[in-house]
PDB file of C-alpha atoms in Angstrom:
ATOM      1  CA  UNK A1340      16.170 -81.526 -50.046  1.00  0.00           C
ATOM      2  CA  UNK A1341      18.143 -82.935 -53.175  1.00  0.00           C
ATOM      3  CA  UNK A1342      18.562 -80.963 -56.473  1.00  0.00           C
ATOM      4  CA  UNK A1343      16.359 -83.174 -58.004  1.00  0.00           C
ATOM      5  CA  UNK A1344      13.331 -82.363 -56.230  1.00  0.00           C
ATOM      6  CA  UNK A1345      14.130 -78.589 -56.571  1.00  0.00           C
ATOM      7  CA  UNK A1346      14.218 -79.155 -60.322  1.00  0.00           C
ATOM      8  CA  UNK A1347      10.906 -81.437 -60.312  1.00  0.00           C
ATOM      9  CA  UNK A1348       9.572 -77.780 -58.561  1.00  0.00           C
ATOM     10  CA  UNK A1349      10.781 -75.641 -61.860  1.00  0.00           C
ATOM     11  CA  UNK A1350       9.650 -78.060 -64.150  1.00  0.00           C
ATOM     12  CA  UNK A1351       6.379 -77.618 -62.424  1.00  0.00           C
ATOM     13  CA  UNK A1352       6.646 -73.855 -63.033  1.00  0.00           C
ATOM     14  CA  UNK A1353       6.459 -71.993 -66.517  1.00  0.00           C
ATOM     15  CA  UNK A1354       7.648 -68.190 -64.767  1.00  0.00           C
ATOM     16  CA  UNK A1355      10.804 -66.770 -64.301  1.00  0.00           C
ATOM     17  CA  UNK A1356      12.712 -63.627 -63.637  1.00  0.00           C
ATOM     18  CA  UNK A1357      15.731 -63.555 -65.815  1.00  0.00           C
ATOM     19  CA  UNK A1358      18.490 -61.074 -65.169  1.00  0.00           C
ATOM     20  CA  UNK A1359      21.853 -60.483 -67.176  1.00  0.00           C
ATOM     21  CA  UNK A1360      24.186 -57.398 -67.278  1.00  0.00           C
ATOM     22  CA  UNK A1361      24.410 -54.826 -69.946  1.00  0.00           C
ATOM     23  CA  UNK A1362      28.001 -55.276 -72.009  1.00  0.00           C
ATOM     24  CA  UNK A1363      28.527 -52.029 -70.253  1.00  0.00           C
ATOM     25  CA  UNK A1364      27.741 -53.615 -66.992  1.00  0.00           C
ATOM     26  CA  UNK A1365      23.893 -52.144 -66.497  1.00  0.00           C
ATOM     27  CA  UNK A1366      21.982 -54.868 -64.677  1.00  0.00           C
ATOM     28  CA  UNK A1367      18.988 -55.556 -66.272  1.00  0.00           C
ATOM     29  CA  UNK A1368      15.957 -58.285 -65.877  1.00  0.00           C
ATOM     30  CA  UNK A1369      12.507 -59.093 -67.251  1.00  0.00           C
ATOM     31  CA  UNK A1370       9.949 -61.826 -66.402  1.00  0.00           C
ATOM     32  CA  UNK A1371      10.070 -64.345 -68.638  1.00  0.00           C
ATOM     33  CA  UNK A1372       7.906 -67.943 -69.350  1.00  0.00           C
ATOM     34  CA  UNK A1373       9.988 -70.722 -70.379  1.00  0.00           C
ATOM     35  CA  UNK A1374      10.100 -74.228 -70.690  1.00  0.00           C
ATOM     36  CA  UNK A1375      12.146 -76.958 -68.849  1.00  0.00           C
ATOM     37  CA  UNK A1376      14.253 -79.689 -70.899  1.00  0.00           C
ATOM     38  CA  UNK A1377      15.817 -82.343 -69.340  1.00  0.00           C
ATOM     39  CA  UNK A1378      18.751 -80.307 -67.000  1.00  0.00           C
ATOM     40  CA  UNK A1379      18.024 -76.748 -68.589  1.00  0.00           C
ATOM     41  CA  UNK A1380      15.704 -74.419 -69.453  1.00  0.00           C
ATOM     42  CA  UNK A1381      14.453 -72.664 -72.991  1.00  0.00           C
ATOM     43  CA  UNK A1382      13.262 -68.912 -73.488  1.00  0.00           C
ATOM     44  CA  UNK A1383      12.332 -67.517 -76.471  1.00  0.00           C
ATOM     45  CA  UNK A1384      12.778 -63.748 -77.268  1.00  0.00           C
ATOM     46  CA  UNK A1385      12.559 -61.260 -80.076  1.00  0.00           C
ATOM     47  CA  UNK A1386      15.447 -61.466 -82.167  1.00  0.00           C
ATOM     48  CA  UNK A1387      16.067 -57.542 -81.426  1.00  0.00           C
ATOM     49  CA  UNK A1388      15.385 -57.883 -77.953  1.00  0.00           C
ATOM     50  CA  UNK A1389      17.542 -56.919 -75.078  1.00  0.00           C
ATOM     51  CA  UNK A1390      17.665 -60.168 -73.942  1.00  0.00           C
ATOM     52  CA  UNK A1391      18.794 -61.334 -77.089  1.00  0.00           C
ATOM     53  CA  UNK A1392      21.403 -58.500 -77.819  1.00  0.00           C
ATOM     54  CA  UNK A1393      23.147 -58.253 -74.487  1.00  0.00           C
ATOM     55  CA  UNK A1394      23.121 -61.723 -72.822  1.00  0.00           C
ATOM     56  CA  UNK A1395      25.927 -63.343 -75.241  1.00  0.00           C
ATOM     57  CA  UNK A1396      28.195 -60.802 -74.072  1.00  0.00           C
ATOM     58  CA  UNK A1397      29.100 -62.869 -71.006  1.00  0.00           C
ATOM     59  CA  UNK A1398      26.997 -65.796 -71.312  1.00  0.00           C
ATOM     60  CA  UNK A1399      25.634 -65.586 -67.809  1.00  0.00           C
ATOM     61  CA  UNK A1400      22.341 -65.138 -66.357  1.00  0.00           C
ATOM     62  CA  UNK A1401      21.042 -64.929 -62.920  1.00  0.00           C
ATOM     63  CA  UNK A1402      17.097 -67.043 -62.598  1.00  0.00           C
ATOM     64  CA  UNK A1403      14.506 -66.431 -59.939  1.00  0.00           C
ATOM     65  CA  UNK A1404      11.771 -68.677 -60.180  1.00  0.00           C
ATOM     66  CA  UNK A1405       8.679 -67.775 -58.071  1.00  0.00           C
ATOM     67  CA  UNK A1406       6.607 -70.857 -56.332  1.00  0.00           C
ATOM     68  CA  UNK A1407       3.234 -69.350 -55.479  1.00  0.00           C
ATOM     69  CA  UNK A1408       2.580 -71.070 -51.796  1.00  0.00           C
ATOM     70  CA  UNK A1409      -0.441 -70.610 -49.300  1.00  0.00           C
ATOM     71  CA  UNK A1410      -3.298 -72.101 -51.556  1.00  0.00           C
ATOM     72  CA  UNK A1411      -6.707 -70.656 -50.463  1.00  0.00           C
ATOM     73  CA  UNK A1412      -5.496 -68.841 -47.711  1.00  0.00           C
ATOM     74  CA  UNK A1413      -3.151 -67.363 -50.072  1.00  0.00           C
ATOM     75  CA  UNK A1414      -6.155 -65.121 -51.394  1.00  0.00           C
ATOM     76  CA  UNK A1415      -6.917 -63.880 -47.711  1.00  0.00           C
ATOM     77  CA  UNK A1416      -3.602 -63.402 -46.503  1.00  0.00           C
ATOM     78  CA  UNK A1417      -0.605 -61.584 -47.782  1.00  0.00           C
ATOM     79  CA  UNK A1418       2.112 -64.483 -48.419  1.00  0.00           C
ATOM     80  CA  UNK A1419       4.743 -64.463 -50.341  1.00  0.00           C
ATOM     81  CA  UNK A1420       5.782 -66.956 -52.734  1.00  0.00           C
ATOM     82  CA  UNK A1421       8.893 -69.494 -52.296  1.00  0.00           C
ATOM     83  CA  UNK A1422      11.437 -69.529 -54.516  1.00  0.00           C
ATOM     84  CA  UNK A1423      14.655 -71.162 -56.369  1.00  0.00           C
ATOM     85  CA  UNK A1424      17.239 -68.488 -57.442  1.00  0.00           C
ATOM     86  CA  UNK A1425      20.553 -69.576 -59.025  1.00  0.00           C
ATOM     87  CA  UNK A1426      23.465 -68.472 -61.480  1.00  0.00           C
ATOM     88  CA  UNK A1427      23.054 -70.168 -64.828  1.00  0.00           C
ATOM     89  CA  UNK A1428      25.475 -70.242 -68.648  1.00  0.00           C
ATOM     90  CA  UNK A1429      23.205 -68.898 -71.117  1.00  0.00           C
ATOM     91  CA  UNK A1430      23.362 -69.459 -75.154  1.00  0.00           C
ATOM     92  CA  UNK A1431      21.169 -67.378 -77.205  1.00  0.00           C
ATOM     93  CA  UNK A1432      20.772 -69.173 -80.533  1.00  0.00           C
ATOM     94  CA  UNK A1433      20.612 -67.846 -83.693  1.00  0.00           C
ATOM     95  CA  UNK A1434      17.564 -67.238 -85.648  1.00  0.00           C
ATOM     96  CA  UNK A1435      16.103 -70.303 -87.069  1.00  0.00           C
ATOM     97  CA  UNK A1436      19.549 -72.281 -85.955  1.00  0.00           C
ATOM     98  CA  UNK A1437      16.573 -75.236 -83.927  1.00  0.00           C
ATOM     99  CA  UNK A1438      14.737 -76.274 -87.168  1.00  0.00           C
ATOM    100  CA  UNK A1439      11.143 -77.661 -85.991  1.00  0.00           C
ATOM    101  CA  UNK A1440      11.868 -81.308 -86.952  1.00  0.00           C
ATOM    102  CA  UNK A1441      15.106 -81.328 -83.505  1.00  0.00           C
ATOM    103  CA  UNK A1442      12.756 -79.594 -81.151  1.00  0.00           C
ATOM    104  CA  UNK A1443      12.116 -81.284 -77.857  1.00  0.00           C
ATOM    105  CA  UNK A1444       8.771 -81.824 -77.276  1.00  0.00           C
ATOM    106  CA  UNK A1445       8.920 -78.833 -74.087  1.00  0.00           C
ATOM    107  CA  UNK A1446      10.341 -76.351 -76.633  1.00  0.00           C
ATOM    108  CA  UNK A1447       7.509 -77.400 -79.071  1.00  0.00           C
ATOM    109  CA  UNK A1448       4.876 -76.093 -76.420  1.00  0.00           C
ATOM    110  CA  UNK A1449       6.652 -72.874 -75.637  1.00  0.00           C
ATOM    111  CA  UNK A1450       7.397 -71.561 -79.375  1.00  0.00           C
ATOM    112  CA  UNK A1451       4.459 -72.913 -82.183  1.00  0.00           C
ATOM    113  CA  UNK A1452       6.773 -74.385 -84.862  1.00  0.00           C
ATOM    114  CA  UNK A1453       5.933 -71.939 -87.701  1.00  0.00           C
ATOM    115  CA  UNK A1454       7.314 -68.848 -85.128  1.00  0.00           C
ATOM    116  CA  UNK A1455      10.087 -70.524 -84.335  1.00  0.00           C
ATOM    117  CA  UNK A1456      12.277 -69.225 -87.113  1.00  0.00           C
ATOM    118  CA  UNK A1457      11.544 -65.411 -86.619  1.00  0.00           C
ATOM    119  CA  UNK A1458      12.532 -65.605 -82.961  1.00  0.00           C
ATOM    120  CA  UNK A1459      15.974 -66.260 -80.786  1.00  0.00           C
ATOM    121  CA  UNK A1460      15.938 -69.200 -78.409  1.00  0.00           C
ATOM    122  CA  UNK A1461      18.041 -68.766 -74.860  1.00  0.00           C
ATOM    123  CA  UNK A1462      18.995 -71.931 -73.619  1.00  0.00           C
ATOM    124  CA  UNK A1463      19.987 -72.152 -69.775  1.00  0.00           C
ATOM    125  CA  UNK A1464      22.475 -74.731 -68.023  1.00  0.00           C
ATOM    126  CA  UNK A1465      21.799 -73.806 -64.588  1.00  0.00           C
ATOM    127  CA  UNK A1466      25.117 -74.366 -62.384  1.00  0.00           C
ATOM    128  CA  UNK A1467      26.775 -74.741 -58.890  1.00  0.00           C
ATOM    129  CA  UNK A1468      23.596 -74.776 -56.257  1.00  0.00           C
ATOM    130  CA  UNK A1469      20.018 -73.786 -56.414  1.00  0.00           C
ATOM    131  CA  UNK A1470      19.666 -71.298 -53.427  1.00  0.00           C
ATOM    132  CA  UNK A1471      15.902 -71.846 -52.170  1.00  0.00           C
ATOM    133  CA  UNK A1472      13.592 -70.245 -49.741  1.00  0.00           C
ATOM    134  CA  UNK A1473      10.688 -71.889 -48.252  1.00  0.00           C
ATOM    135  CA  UNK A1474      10.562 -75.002 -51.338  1.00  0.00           C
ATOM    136  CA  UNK A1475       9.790 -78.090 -48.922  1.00  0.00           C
ATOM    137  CA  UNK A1476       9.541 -76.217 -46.092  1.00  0.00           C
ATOM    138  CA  UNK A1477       5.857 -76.092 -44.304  1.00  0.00           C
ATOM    139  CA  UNK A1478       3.852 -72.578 -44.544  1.00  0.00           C
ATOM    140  CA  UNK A1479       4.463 -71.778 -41.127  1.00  0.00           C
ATOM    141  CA  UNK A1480       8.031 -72.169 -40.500  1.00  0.00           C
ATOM    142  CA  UNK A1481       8.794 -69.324 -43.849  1.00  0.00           C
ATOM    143  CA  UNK A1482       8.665 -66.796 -41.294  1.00  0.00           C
ATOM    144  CA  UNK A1483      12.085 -68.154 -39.882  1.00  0.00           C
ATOM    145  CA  UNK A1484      14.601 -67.859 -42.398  1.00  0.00           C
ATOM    146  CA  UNK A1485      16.761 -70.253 -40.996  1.00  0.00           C
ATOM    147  CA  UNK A1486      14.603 -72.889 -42.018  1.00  0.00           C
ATOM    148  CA  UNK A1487      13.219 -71.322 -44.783  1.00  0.00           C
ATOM    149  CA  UNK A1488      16.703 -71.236 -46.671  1.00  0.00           C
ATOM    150  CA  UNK A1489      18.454 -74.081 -48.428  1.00  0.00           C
ATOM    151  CA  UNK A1490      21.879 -74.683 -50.828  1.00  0.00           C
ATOM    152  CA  UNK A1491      21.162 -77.552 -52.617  1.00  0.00           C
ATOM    153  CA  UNK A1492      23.746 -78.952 -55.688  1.00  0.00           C
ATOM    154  CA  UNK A1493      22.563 -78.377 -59.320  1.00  0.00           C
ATOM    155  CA  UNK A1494      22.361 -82.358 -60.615  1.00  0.00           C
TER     156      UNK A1494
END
C-alpha cells in the first residue's frame, strides 16, 4: 500500500464527508462532492454557508472518503464501504478570487464556469498519513481489522 495508490482510490471517488470545528469549538460535518487536483482536493460551497464561514477559522478539516466495496453481492448483503480518512489544511477562497480562464480542468467539471463567481471554493492539502480501512484489502479479510487497517504517508 503506497500513498499513491490510496490517492489513485480518491481520485476515483467524487464523495466525501467533510468535518471542521465551529470557531467556538462545535464539531460540525456535511457530505460533500468534490473534485481531485493533482495532490488536493476542491469543494465548492455557498458563499454563506457554514462551511464557508467557519472553516478559515483554523484552517483544518478532517475528510472521510467512502469506497463502496462488495459489487453485486453488495445489493444482497449488508457491507460496508472501505474508506480513507485523514487530517487535511483547508483554504476557502474568496468569491470569484479562481477566474474561469486558471481553472484546472477537475475544478471546471465540479463548478460550470458561469457559477463559479457566486460561490466559495475550499481547497484541501491533505497531510501526514491517509488512515485506511479495507482499500486493497480482499472482501473477506474486512471483518479482521487488523488487516483491514493501514497508515500510509500522504505523497
Amino acid at each position: 500500500m503506497t500513498g499513491e495508490l490510496v490517492w489513485r482510490t480518491i481520485v476515483k471517488r467524487s464523495f466525501a464527508v467533510l468535518s471542521y470545528v465551529t470557531p467556538t469549538g462545535q464539531p460540525r460535518s456535511s457530505g460533500v462532492v468534490y473534485a481531485a487536483g493533482p495532490h488536493q482536493l476542491y469543494v465548492a460551497v455557498a458563499p454563506d454557508s457554514w462551511k464557508a464561514l467557519h472553516i478559515p477559522a483554523t484552517g483544518q478539516v478532517a475528510v472521510t472518503v467512502p469506497v463502496r466495496r462488495g459489487g453485486l453481492l453488495s445489493l444482497l448483503l449488508p457491507i460496508p464501504p472501505a474508506t480513507i480518512s485523514f487530517h487535511a489544511r483547508a483554504v476557502v477562497h474568496p468569491r470569484g478570487h479562481i477566474a474561469p480562464g486558471s481553472m484546472s480542468a477537475e475544478l471546471a467539471h465540479l463548478v460550470p464556469a458561469d457559477r463559479l463567481s457566486s460561490c466559495r471554493i475550499v481547497e484541501i492539502f491533505p497531510e501526514d498519513h491517509f488512515l485506511t480501512y479495507g482499500i486493497g484489502v480482499p472482501l473477506l479479510r474486512m471483518r479482521d481489522p487488523q488487516a483491514s487497517r493501514a497508515r500510509v504517508a500522504v505523497p
